[in-house]
């Protein structure tokens, strides 16, 4: 089958997505599968409908190097290659602050977020890099408005630290892996998803109140949904973005001009 851009490949394009069971990742998996990709997904949970012709699930933790190697192995063995790695699985800190947290709690939450949101990305990139270099593929990571902002977005210091660090991961990988592999990112503002804290609390519980806050915070007055940002990942992997690496698309309602 040919790619949607008309370039001939011997097989359909193949992606690995982490955190694909919910929210942004779930929308990315659906968008890729609907546009000719076969997708191997790593998540700590899998949906009830499970594997399909286009999507294979690997249940595991992004903090585990073997789980990252495992999902890449599934892509290679089941689908015959790898063209795109999407690092997306993440957790939030629930707005923890330096003044109100105990020392042990602050350390525990920060270490947990760095482990999932940063080390998880590194381990995924490490697992995927050899196959992507062979296919001239690319990586796309989910960053956040918290990769830039430090106040007003509901995030605390641990999430800011993790998402700023993840921006550093993207920039370093882009420089390190050029010209073999392009590395880009999508940094959304508030999107109502199942996003959770270390303790499993939902960040977007009480969605009406939170969406009003998100809307009031950004110049465009928008609250985007996961399905709106999902095509940006596919765009960054496409030949239309052949000249882009180290780039971050920011669907955040214009926070840069706030
Ligand atoms: P979500 O909770 O709906 O989806 C996150 C997925 O990651 C879940 O399926 C979860 O099971 C999985 N996951 C979490 N920890 C994991 C682990 N250790 N191992 C394997 N899988 C794990 O939340 P979401 O909002 O879709 O979050 C996706 C990404 O988007 C995260 O990196 C988040 O920080 C980022 N983000 C979200 C928003 C937002 O407003 N929702 C904004 C900017 C960035």
PDB file of C-alpha atoms and ligand atoms in Angstrom:
ATOM      1  CA  UNK A   1       0.000   0.000   0.000  1.00  0.00           C
ATOM      2  CA  UNK A   2       1.192   3.544  -0.695  1.00  0.00           C
ATOM      3  CA  UNK A   3       1.350   6.232   1.972  1.00  0.00           C
ATOM      4  CA  UNK A   4      -1.225   9.008   1.871  1.00  0.00           C
ATOM      5  CA  UNK A   5       1.459  11.270   0.372  1.00  0.00           C
ATOM      6  CA  UNK A   6       1.900   8.819  -2.501  1.00  0.00           C
ATOM      7  CA  UNK A   7       5.414   7.662  -1.563  1.00  0.00           C
ATOM      8  CA  UNK A   8       5.583   3.918  -2.094  1.00  0.00           C
ATOM      9  CA  UNK A   9       6.530   1.677   0.801  1.00  0.00           C
ATOM     10  CA  UNK A  10       6.407  -2.089   0.918  1.00  0.00           C
ATOM     11  CA  UNK A  11       4.117  -2.090   3.921  1.00  0.00           C
ATOM     12  CA  UNK A  12       1.669   0.159   5.718  1.00  0.00           C
ATOM     13  CA  UNK A  13       3.222   2.717   8.080  1.00  0.00           C
ATOM     14  CA  UNK A  14       3.663   1.526  11.658  1.00  0.00           C
ATOM     15  CA  UNK A  15       3.560   3.505  14.906  1.00  0.00           C
ATOM     16  CA  UNK A  16       4.165   2.856  18.579  1.00  0.00           C
ATOM     17  CA  UNK A  17       2.124   5.020  20.968  1.00  0.00           C
ATOM     18  CA  UNK A  18       2.526   5.119  24.749  1.00  0.00           C
ATOM     19  CA  UNK A  19      -0.428   6.013  26.958  1.00  0.00           C
ATOM     20  CA  UNK A  20      -2.896   5.116  24.213  1.00  0.00           C
ATOM     21  CA  UNK A  21      -5.708   3.810  26.419  1.00  0.00           C
ATOM     22  CA  UNK A  22      -7.149   7.205  27.312  1.00  0.00           C
ATOM     23  CA  UNK A  23      -7.345  10.870  26.415  1.00  0.00           C
ATOM     24  CA  UNK A  24      -4.906  12.324  23.891  1.00  0.00           C
ATOM     25  CA  UNK A  25      -3.143   9.005  23.292  1.00  0.00           C
ATOM     26  CA  UNK A  26      -6.398   7.219  22.564  1.00  0.00           C
ATOM     27  CA  UNK A  27      -7.322   9.899  20.014  1.00  0.00           C
ATOM     28  CA  UNK A  28      -3.870   9.641  18.404  1.00  0.00           C
ATOM     29  CA  UNK A  29      -4.195   5.853  18.089  1.00  0.00           C
ATOM     30  CA  UNK A  30      -7.635   6.220  16.489  1.00  0.00           C
ATOM     31  CA  UNK A  31      -6.443   8.942  14.108  1.00  0.00           C
ATOM     32  CA  UNK A  32      -3.382   6.968  12.998  1.00  0.00           C
ATOM     33  CA  UNK A  33      -5.371   3.742  12.543  1.00  0.00           C
ATOM     34  CA  UNK A  34      -7.999   5.622  10.524  1.00  0.00           C
ATOM     35  CA  UNK A  35      -5.272   6.938   8.219  1.00  0.00           C
ATOM     36  CA  UNK A  36      -3.548   3.710   7.278  1.00  0.00           C
ATOM     37  CA  UNK A  37      -1.200   3.142  10.205  1.00  0.00           C
ATOM     38  CA  UNK A  38      -0.849  -0.027  12.205  1.00  0.00           C
ATOM     39  CA  UNK A  39      -0.267   0.821  15.835  1.00  0.00           C
ATOM     40  CA  UNK A  40       1.317  -0.971  18.803  1.00  0.00           C
ATOM     41  CA  UNK A  41       0.272   0.637  22.081  1.00  0.00           C
ATOM     42  CA  UNK A  42       1.986   0.518  25.479  1.00  0.00           C
ATOM     43  CA  UNK A  43      -0.227   1.434  28.427  1.00  0.00           C
ATOM     44  CA  UNK A  44      -0.615   0.256  31.989  1.00  0.00           C
ATOM     45  CA  UNK A  45      -4.167  -0.665  31.069  1.00  0.00           C
ATOM     46  CA  UNK A  46      -5.788  -1.948  27.861  1.00  0.00           C
ATOM     47  CA  UNK A  47      -9.348  -1.315  26.680  1.00  0.00           C
ATOM     48  CA  UNK A  48     -11.927  -4.089  26.868  1.00  0.00           C
ATOM     49  CA  UNK A  49     -12.160  -4.423  23.076  1.00  0.00           C
ATOM     50  CA  UNK A  50      -8.409  -5.235  22.963  1.00  0.00           C
ATOM     51  CA  UNK A  51      -6.425  -6.126  19.839  1.00  0.00           C
ATOM     52  CA  UNK A  52      -7.733  -5.505  16.354  1.00  0.00           C
ATOM     53  CA  UNK A  53      -6.352  -5.910  12.870  1.00  0.00           C
ATOM     54  CA  UNK A  54      -4.720  -2.459  13.115  1.00  0.00           C
ATOM     55  CA  UNK A  55      -3.995  -2.052  16.832  1.00  0.00           C
ATOM     56  CA  UNK A  56      -2.038  -4.312  19.217  1.00  0.00           C
ATOM     57  CA  UNK A  57      -1.936  -3.653  22.959  1.00  0.00           C
ATOM     58  CA  UNK A  58       0.968  -4.241  25.299  1.00  0.00           C
ATOM     59  CA  UNK A  59       0.124  -3.832  28.974  1.00  0.00           C
ATOM     60  CA  UNK A  60       3.110  -2.469  30.849  1.00  0.00           C
ATOM     61  CA  UNK A  61       4.669   0.520  32.523  1.00  0.00           C
ATOM     62  CA  UNK A  62       6.658   3.140  30.601  1.00  0.00           C
ATOM     63  CA  UNK A  63       9.125   3.247  33.514  1.00  0.00           C
ATOM     64  CA  UNK A  64      10.156  -0.316  32.635  1.00  0.00           C
ATOM     65  CA  UNK A  65      12.829  -0.611  29.901  1.00  0.00           C
ATOM     66  CA  UNK A  66      11.620  -4.115  28.997  1.00  0.00           C
ATOM     67  CA  UNK A  67       8.067  -2.875  28.434  1.00  0.00           C
ATOM     68  CA  UNK A  68       9.363  -0.242  25.982  1.00  0.00           C
ATOM     69  CA  UNK A  69      11.512  -2.811  24.188  1.00  0.00           C
ATOM     70  CA  UNK A  70       8.501  -5.140  24.167  1.00  0.00           C
ATOM     71  CA  UNK A  71       6.129  -2.762  22.401  1.00  0.00           C
ATOM     72  CA  UNK A  72       8.745  -1.992  19.752  1.00  0.00           C
ATOM     73  CA  UNK A  73       9.231  -5.759  19.282  1.00  0.00           C
ATOM     74  CA  UNK A  74       5.479  -6.127  18.752  1.00  0.00           C
ATOM     75  CA  UNK A  75       5.545  -3.389  16.098  1.00  0.00           C
ATOM     76  CA  UNK A  76       8.443  -5.037  14.291  1.00  0.00           C
ATOM     77  CA  UNK A  77       7.263  -8.641  14.560  1.00  0.00           C
ATOM     78  CA  UNK A  78       3.514  -8.113  13.977  1.00  0.00           C
ATOM     79  CA  UNK A  79       3.540  -5.151  11.602  1.00  0.00           C
ATOM     80  CA  UNK A  80       6.953  -5.465   9.953  1.00  0.00           C
ATOM     81  CA  UNK A  81       8.642  -2.173  10.840  1.00  0.00           C
ATOM     82  CA  UNK A  82       8.447   1.118  12.678  1.00  0.00           C
ATOM     83  CA  UNK A  83       7.982   4.614  11.263  1.00  0.00           C
ATOM     84  CA  UNK A  84       6.717   6.673  14.207  1.00  0.00           C
ATOM     85  CA  UNK A  85       7.185   6.632  17.960  1.00  0.00           C
ATOM     86  CA  UNK A  86       4.711   8.713  19.983  1.00  0.00           C
ATOM     87  CA  UNK A  87       5.786   9.268  23.606  1.00  0.00           C
ATOM     88  CA  UNK A  88       2.664  10.396  25.408  1.00  0.00           C
ATOM     89  CA  UNK A  89       1.948   8.498  28.647  1.00  0.00           C
ATOM     90  CA  UNK A  90       1.985  10.940  31.520  1.00  0.00           C
ATOM     91  CA  UNK A  91       0.714  11.864  34.953  1.00  0.00           C
ATOM     92  CA  UNK A  92      -0.019  15.193  36.678  1.00  0.00           C
ATOM     93  CA  UNK A  93       0.906  16.540  40.109  1.00  0.00           C
ATOM     94  CA  UNK A  94      -2.516  17.946  41.034  1.00  0.00           C
ATOM     95  CA  UNK A  95      -1.028  21.410  41.585  1.00  0.00           C
ATOM     96  CA  UNK A  96       1.466  20.648  44.349  1.00  0.00           C
ATOM     97  CA  UNK A  97       3.240  23.769  45.679  1.00  0.00           C
ATOM     98  CA  UNK A  98       6.514  24.333  47.466  1.00  0.00           C
ATOM     99  CA  UNK A  99       4.809  26.068  50.413  1.00  0.00           C
ATOM    100  CA  UNK A 100       2.073  23.578  51.215  1.00  0.00           C
ATOM    101  CA  UNK A 101       3.725  20.197  50.612  1.00  0.00           C
ATOM    102  CA  UNK A 102       5.661  18.214  53.173  1.00  0.00           C
ATOM    103  CA  UNK A 103       9.225  17.417  52.194  1.00  0.00           C
ATOM    104  CA  UNK A 104       8.658  13.683  51.832  1.00  0.00           C
ATOM    105  CA  UNK A 105       5.489  14.207  49.783  1.00  0.00           C
ATOM    106  CA  UNK A 106       7.171  16.762  47.513  1.00  0.00           C
ATOM    107  CA  UNK A 107      10.108  14.429  46.898  1.00  0.00           C
ATOM    108  CA  UNK A 108       7.867  11.434  46.239  1.00  0.00           C
ATOM    109  CA  UNK A 109       5.537  13.219  43.816  1.00  0.00           C
ATOM    110  CA  UNK A 110       8.394  14.897  41.936  1.00  0.00           C
ATOM    111  CA  UNK A 111      10.361  11.652  41.596  1.00  0.00           C
ATOM    112  CA  UNK A 112       7.242   9.845  40.366  1.00  0.00           C
ATOM    113  CA  UNK A 113       6.480  12.487  37.727  1.00  0.00           C
ATOM    114  CA  UNK A 114      10.069  12.624  36.527  1.00  0.00           C
ATOM    115  CA  UNK A 115      10.072   8.832  36.294  1.00  0.00           C
ATOM    116  CA  UNK A 116       6.873   8.562  34.229  1.00  0.00           C
ATOM    117  CA  UNK A 117       6.906  11.824  32.260  1.00  0.00           C
ATOM    118  CA  UNK A 118      10.641  12.050  31.532  1.00  0.00           C
ATOM    119  CA  UNK A 119      12.382   8.696  32.054  1.00  0.00           C
ATOM    120  CA  UNK A 120       9.430   7.019  30.317  1.00  0.00           C
ATOM    121  CA  UNK A 121      10.067   9.199  27.247  1.00  0.00           C
ATOM    122  CA  UNK A 122      13.805   8.411  27.292  1.00  0.00           C
ATOM    123  CA  UNK A 123      13.210   4.682  27.520  1.00  0.00           C
ATOM    124  CA  UNK A 124      10.688   4.784  24.683  1.00  0.00           C
ATOM    125  CA  UNK A 125      13.047   6.784  22.482  1.00  0.00           C
ATOM    126  CA  UNK A 126      15.891   4.411  23.281  1.00  0.00           C
ATOM    127  CA  UNK A 127      13.788   1.377  22.398  1.00  0.00           C
ATOM    128  CA  UNK A 128      12.591   2.877  19.093  1.00  0.00           C
ATOM    129  CA  UNK A 129      15.677   4.661  17.783  1.00  0.00           C
ATOM    130  CA  UNK A 130      17.363   1.850  15.886  1.00  0.00           C
ATOM    131  CA  UNK A 131      14.229   0.891  13.945  1.00  0.00           C
ATOM    132  CA  UNK A 132      13.378   4.543  13.235  1.00  0.00           C
ATOM    133  CA  UNK A 133      16.875   5.265  11.954  1.00  0.00           C
ATOM    134  CA  UNK A 134      16.429   2.363   9.544  1.00  0.00           C
ATOM    135  CA  UNK A 135      13.115   3.675   8.223  1.00  0.00           C
ATOM    136  CA  UNK A 136      13.970   7.429   8.304  1.00  0.00           C
ATOM    137  CA  UNK A 137      11.100   7.681  10.757  1.00  0.00           C
ATOM    138  CA  UNK A 138      10.293  10.192  13.446  1.00  0.00           C
ATOM    139  CA  UNK A 139       9.338  10.682  17.061  1.00  0.00           C
ATOM    140  CA  UNK A 140       6.578  12.929  18.408  1.00  0.00           C
ATOM    141  CA  UNK A 141       6.236  13.617  22.127  1.00  0.00           C
ATOM    142  CA  UNK A 142       3.392  15.140  24.111  1.00  0.00           C
ATOM    143  CA  UNK A 143       4.619  18.189  25.986  1.00  0.00           C
ATOM    144  CA  UNK A 144       2.318  20.713  27.685  1.00  0.00           C
ATOM    145  CA  UNK A 145       1.713  24.395  28.266  1.00  0.00           C
ATOM    146  CA  UNK A 146       3.536  23.493  31.492  1.00  0.00           C
ATOM    147  CA  UNK A 147       6.691  23.015  29.369  1.00  0.00           C
ATOM    148  CA  UNK A 148       6.705  26.833  29.162  1.00  0.00           C
ATOM    149  CA  UNK A 149       4.334  28.297  31.757  1.00  0.00           C
ATOM    150  CA  UNK A 150       4.940  28.149  35.469  1.00  0.00           C
ATOM    151  CA  UNK A 151       1.749  29.711  36.809  1.00  0.00           C
ATOM    152  CA  UNK A 152      -1.978  29.820  36.186  1.00  0.00           C
ATOM    153  CA  UNK A 153      -2.491  26.505  34.388  1.00  0.00           C
ATOM    154  CA  UNK A 154      -3.391  24.422  37.438  1.00  0.00           C
ATOM    155  CA  UNK A 155      -0.093  22.578  37.451  1.00  0.00           C
ATOM    156  CA  UNK A 156       2.319  22.501  40.359  1.00  0.00           C
ATOM    157  CA  UNK A 157       6.084  22.570  40.582  1.00  0.00           C
ATOM    158  CA  UNK A 158       6.609  18.844  39.933  1.00  0.00           C
ATOM    159  CA  UNK A 159       4.603  18.896  36.677  1.00  0.00           C
ATOM    160  CA  UNK A 160       6.408  22.075  35.562  1.00  0.00           C
ATOM    161  CA  UNK A 161       9.742  20.402  36.308  1.00  0.00           C
ATOM    162  CA  UNK A 162       8.779  17.232  34.431  1.00  0.00           C
ATOM    163  CA  UNK A 163       7.337  18.967  31.369  1.00  0.00           C
ATOM    164  CA  UNK A 164      10.216  21.474  31.153  1.00  0.00           C
ATOM    165  CA  UNK A 165      12.564  18.482  31.326  1.00  0.00           C
ATOM    166  CA  UNK A 166      10.585  16.709  28.597  1.00  0.00           C
ATOM    167  CA  UNK A 167      11.105  19.764  26.365  1.00  0.00           C
ATOM    168  CA  UNK A 168      14.826  19.313  26.983  1.00  0.00           C
ATOM    169  CA  UNK A 169      14.509  15.661  25.976  1.00  0.00           C
ATOM    170  CA  UNK A 170      12.855  16.654  22.690  1.00  0.00           C
ATOM    171  CA  UNK A 171      15.461  19.301  21.885  1.00  0.00           C
ATOM    172  CA  UNK A 172      18.379  17.053  22.796  1.00  0.00           C
ATOM    173  CA  UNK A 173      17.040  14.106  20.802  1.00  0.00           C
ATOM    174  CA  UNK A 174      16.338  16.326  17.789  1.00  0.00           C
ATOM    175  CA  UNK A 175      19.947  17.507  17.739  1.00  0.00           C
ATOM    176  CA  UNK A 176      21.402  14.114  18.576  1.00  0.00           C
ATOM    177  CA  UNK A 177      19.430  12.042  16.078  1.00  0.00           C
ATOM    178  CA  UNK A 178      19.528  14.350  13.024  1.00  0.00           C
ATOM    179  CA  UNK A 179      19.563  13.586  10.178  1.00  0.00           C
ATOM    180  CA  UNK A 180      18.444  10.001  10.783  1.00  0.00           C
ATOM    181  CA  UNK A 181      15.330  10.610  12.894  1.00  0.00           C
ATOM    182  CA  UNK A 182      13.207  13.745  13.221  1.00  0.00           C
ATOM    183  CA  UNK A 183      11.989  14.567  16.742  1.00  0.00           C
ATOM    184  CA  UNK A 184       9.077  16.963  17.344  1.00  0.00           C
ATOM    185  CA  UNK A 185       6.362  17.595  19.899  1.00  0.00           C
ATOM    186  CA  UNK A 186       2.809  18.742  20.536  1.00  0.00           C
ATOM    187  CA  UNK A 187       2.236  20.910  23.624  1.00  0.00           C
ATOM    188  CA  UNK A 188      -1.493  21.236  24.310  1.00  0.00           C
ATOM    189  CA  UNK A 189      -3.201  23.516  26.796  1.00  0.00           C
ATOM    190  CA  UNK A 190      -6.027  22.146  28.913  1.00  0.00           C
ATOM    191  CA  UNK A 191      -7.893  19.239  27.321  1.00  0.00           C
ATOM    192  CA  UNK A 192     -10.502  17.347  29.304  1.00  0.00           C
ATOM    193  CA  UNK A 193      -9.150  13.797  29.571  1.00  0.00           C
ATOM    194  CA  UNK A 194      -8.715  11.097  32.183  1.00  0.00           C
ATOM    195  CA  UNK A 195      -5.382  12.667  33.296  1.00  0.00           C
ATOM    196  CA  UNK A 196      -4.492  11.495  36.806  1.00  0.00           C
ATOM    197  CA  UNK A 197      -2.169  12.227  39.669  1.00  0.00           C
ATOM    198  CA  UNK A 198       0.205   9.716  41.290  1.00  0.00           C
ATOM    199  CA  UNK A 199      -2.630   8.816  43.675  1.00  0.00           C
ATOM    200  CA  UNK A 200      -5.066   8.218  40.830  1.00  0.00           C
ATOM    201  CA  UNK A 201      -7.076  11.412  41.360  1.00  0.00           C
ATOM    202  CA  UNK A 202      -8.605  12.852  38.193  1.00  0.00           C
ATOM    203  CA  UNK A 203      -7.270  16.301  37.292  1.00  0.00           C
ATOM    204  CA  UNK A 204     -10.408  17.111  35.287  1.00  0.00           C
ATOM    205  CA  UNK A 205     -12.965  15.992  37.841  1.00  0.00           C
ATOM    206  CA  UNK A 206     -15.569  18.749  38.006  1.00  0.00           C
ATOM    207  CA  UNK A 207     -15.099  19.341  34.289  1.00  0.00           C
ATOM    208  CA  UNK A 208     -17.533  22.247  33.959  1.00  0.00           C
ATOM    209  CA  UNK A 209     -15.638  24.404  36.396  1.00  0.00           C
ATOM    210  CA  UNK A 210     -12.282  23.422  34.926  1.00  0.00           C
ATOM    211  CA  UNK A 211     -13.298  24.041  31.326  1.00  0.00           C
ATOM    212  CA  UNK A 212     -14.509  27.516  32.319  1.00  0.00           C
ATOM    213  CA  UNK A 213     -11.085  28.156  33.866  1.00  0.00           C
ATOM    214  CA  UNK A 214      -9.251  26.842  30.796  1.00  0.00           C
ATOM    215  CA  UNK A 215     -11.436  28.960  28.504  1.00  0.00           C
ATOM    216  CA  UNK A 216     -10.872  32.119  30.521  1.00  0.00           C
ATOM    217  CA  UNK A 217      -7.111  31.522  30.621  1.00  0.00           C
ATOM    218  CA  UNK A 218      -6.361  31.455  26.876  1.00  0.00           C
ATOM    219  CA  UNK A 219      -6.756  34.364  24.426  1.00  0.00           C
ATOM    220  CA  UNK A 220      -8.861  32.366  21.955  1.00  0.00           C
ATOM    221  CA  UNK A 221     -11.256  31.308  24.700  1.00  0.00           C
ATOM    222  CA  UNK A 222     -11.188  27.680  23.522  1.00  0.00           C
ATOM    223  CA  UNK A 223     -11.324  24.312  25.197  1.00  0.00           C
ATOM    224  CA  UNK A 224      -9.977  21.798  22.717  1.00  0.00           C
ATOM    225  CA  UNK A 225     -10.708  18.084  22.683  1.00  0.00           C
ATOM    226  CA  UNK A 226      -8.230  15.278  22.152  1.00  0.00           C
ATOM    227  CA  UNK A 227      -9.575  14.516  18.665  1.00  0.00           C
ATOM    228  CA  UNK A 228      -8.649  18.052  17.550  1.00  0.00           C
ATOM    229  CA  UNK A 229      -4.990  17.735  18.491  1.00  0.00           C
ATOM    230  CA  UNK A 230      -4.508  14.121  17.344  1.00  0.00           C
ATOM    231  CA  UNK A 231      -3.978  14.980  13.624  1.00  0.00           C
ATOM    232  CA  UNK A 232      -1.033  17.201  14.582  1.00  0.00           C
ATOM    233  CA  UNK A 233       0.942  14.086  15.519  1.00  0.00           C
ATOM    234  CA  UNK A 234       0.272  12.542  12.109  1.00  0.00           C
ATOM    235  CA  UNK A 235       1.231  15.813  10.422  1.00  0.00           C
ATOM    236  CA  UNK A 236       4.576  15.937  12.252  1.00  0.00           C
ATOM    237  CA  UNK A 237       5.299  12.386  11.070  1.00  0.00           C
ATOM    238  CA  UNK A 238       4.355  13.155   7.460  1.00  0.00           C
ATOM    239  CA  UNK A 239       6.585  14.273   4.578  1.00  0.00           C
ATOM    240  CA  UNK A 240       4.928  17.706   4.846  1.00  0.00           C
ATOM    241  CA  UNK A 241       6.998  18.116   8.019  1.00  0.00           C
ATOM    242  CA  UNK A 242      10.195  16.769   6.434  1.00  0.00           C
ATOM    243  CA  UNK A 243      12.002  20.016   7.245  1.00  0.00           C
ATOM    244  CA  UNK A 244      10.970  20.081  10.882  1.00  0.00           C
ATOM    245  CA  UNK A 245      12.863  18.755  13.857  1.00  0.00           C
ATOM    246  CA  UNK A 246      13.035  20.082  17.407  1.00  0.00           C
ATOM    247  CA  UNK A 247       9.709  21.833  16.678  1.00  0.00           C
ATOM    248  CA  UNK A 248       6.834  22.137  19.130  1.00  0.00           C
ATOM    249  CA  UNK A 249       3.266  22.727  17.915  1.00  0.00           C
ATOM    250  CA  UNK A 250       1.261  24.476  20.614  1.00  0.00           C
ATOM    251  CA  UNK A 251      -2.522  23.993  20.436  1.00  0.00           C
ATOM    252  CA  UNK A 252      -3.146  26.014  23.590  1.00  0.00           C
ATOM    253  CA  UNK A 253      -5.494  28.796  22.508  1.00  0.00           C
ATOM    254  CA  UNK A 254      -2.676  31.297  22.036  1.00  0.00           C
ATOM    255  CA  UNK A 255      -0.963  31.275  25.421  1.00  0.00           C
ATOM    256  CA  UNK A 256       2.194  32.665  23.826  1.00  0.00           C
ATOM    257  CA  UNK A 257       0.399  35.984  23.238  1.00  0.00           C
ATOM    258  CA  UNK A 258      -1.428  36.083  26.552  1.00  0.00           C
TER     259      UNK A 258
HETATM  260  P1  LIG B   1      -4.956  10.401  30.292  1.00  0.00           P
HETATM  261  O1  LIG B   1      -4.814   9.986  31.718  1.00  0.00           O
HETATM  262  O2  LIG B   1      -6.306  10.440  29.695  1.00  0.00           O
HETATM  263  O3  LIG B   1      -4.006   9.478  29.409  1.00  0.00           O
HETATM  264  C1  LIG B   1      -2.732   9.105  29.885  1.00  0.00           C
HETATM  265  C2  LIG B   1      -2.503   7.637  29.592  1.00  0.00           C
HETATM  266  O4  LIG B   1      -1.180   7.311  30.041  1.00  0.00           O
HETATM  267  C3  LIG B   1      -3.479   6.724  30.336  1.00  0.00           C
HETATM  268  O5  LIG B   1      -4.015   5.769  29.432  1.00  0.00           O
HETATM  269  C4  LIG B   1      -2.615   6.052  31.397  1.00  0.00           C
HETATM  270  O6  LIG B   1      -3.037   4.728  31.723  1.00  0.00           O
HETATM  271  C5  LIG B   1      -1.247   6.064  30.745  1.00  0.00           C
HETATM  272  N1  LIG B   1      -0.165   5.994  31.719  1.00  0.00           N
HETATM  273  C6  LIG B   1       0.038   6.801  32.778  1.00  0.00           C
HETATM  274  N2  LIG B   1       1.112   6.404  33.466  1.00  0.00           N
HETATM  275  C7  LIG B   1       1.606   5.317  32.811  1.00  0.00           C
HETATM  276  C8  LIG B   1       2.707   4.454  33.039  1.00  0.00           C
HETATM  277  N3  LIG B   1       3.532   4.623  34.082  1.00  0.00           N
HETATM  278  N4  LIG B   1       2.922   3.459  32.160  1.00  0.00           N
HETATM  279  C9  LIG B   1       2.084   3.257  31.115  1.00  0.00           C
HETATM  280  N5  LIG B   1       1.024   4.038  30.851  1.00  0.00           N
HETATM  281  C10 LIG B   1       0.791   5.044  31.698  1.00  0.00           C
HETATM  282  O7  LIG B   1      -4.283  11.838  30.195  1.00  0.00           O
HETATM  283  P2  LIG B   1      -3.960  12.774  28.921  1.00  0.00           P
HETATM  284  O8  LIG B   1      -4.366  14.136  29.314  1.00  0.00           O
HETATM  285  O9  LIG B   1      -4.438  12.190  27.664  1.00  0.00           O
HETATM  286  O10 LIG B   1      -2.362  12.750  28.980  1.00  0.00           O
HETATM  287  C11 LIG B   1      -1.545  12.375  27.882  1.00  0.00           C
HETATM  288  C12 LIG B   1      -0.335  13.284  27.868  1.00  0.00           C
HETATM  289  O11 LIG B   1      -0.776  14.615  27.583  1.00  0.00           O
HETATM  290  C13 LIG B   1       0.420  13.356  29.189  1.00  0.00           C
HETATM  291  O12 LIG B   1       1.806  13.356  28.914  1.00  0.00           O
HETATM  292  C14 LIG B   1      -0.016  14.708  29.746  1.00  0.00           C
HETATM  293  O13 LIG B   1       0.940  15.233  30.624  1.00  0.00           O
HETATM  294  C15 LIG B   1      -0.139  15.497  28.480  1.00  0.00           C
HETATM  295  N6  LIG B   1      -0.927  16.723  28.502  1.00  0.00           N
HETATM  296  C16 LIG B   1      -2.243  16.705  28.854  1.00  0.00           C
HETATM  297  C17 LIG B   1      -2.965  17.897  28.840  1.00  0.00           C
HETATM  298  C18 LIG B   1      -4.400  17.934  29.232  1.00  0.00           C
HETATM  299  O14 LIG B   1      -4.913  19.035  29.449  1.00  0.00           O
HETATM  300  N7  LIG B   1      -5.099  16.813  29.328  1.00  0.00           N
HETATM  301  C19 LIG B   1      -2.356  19.087  28.450  1.00  0.00           C
HETATM  302  C20 LIG B   1      -1.023  19.066  28.083  1.00  0.00           C
HETATM  303  C21 LIG B   1      -0.325  17.883  28.104  1.00  0.00           C
END
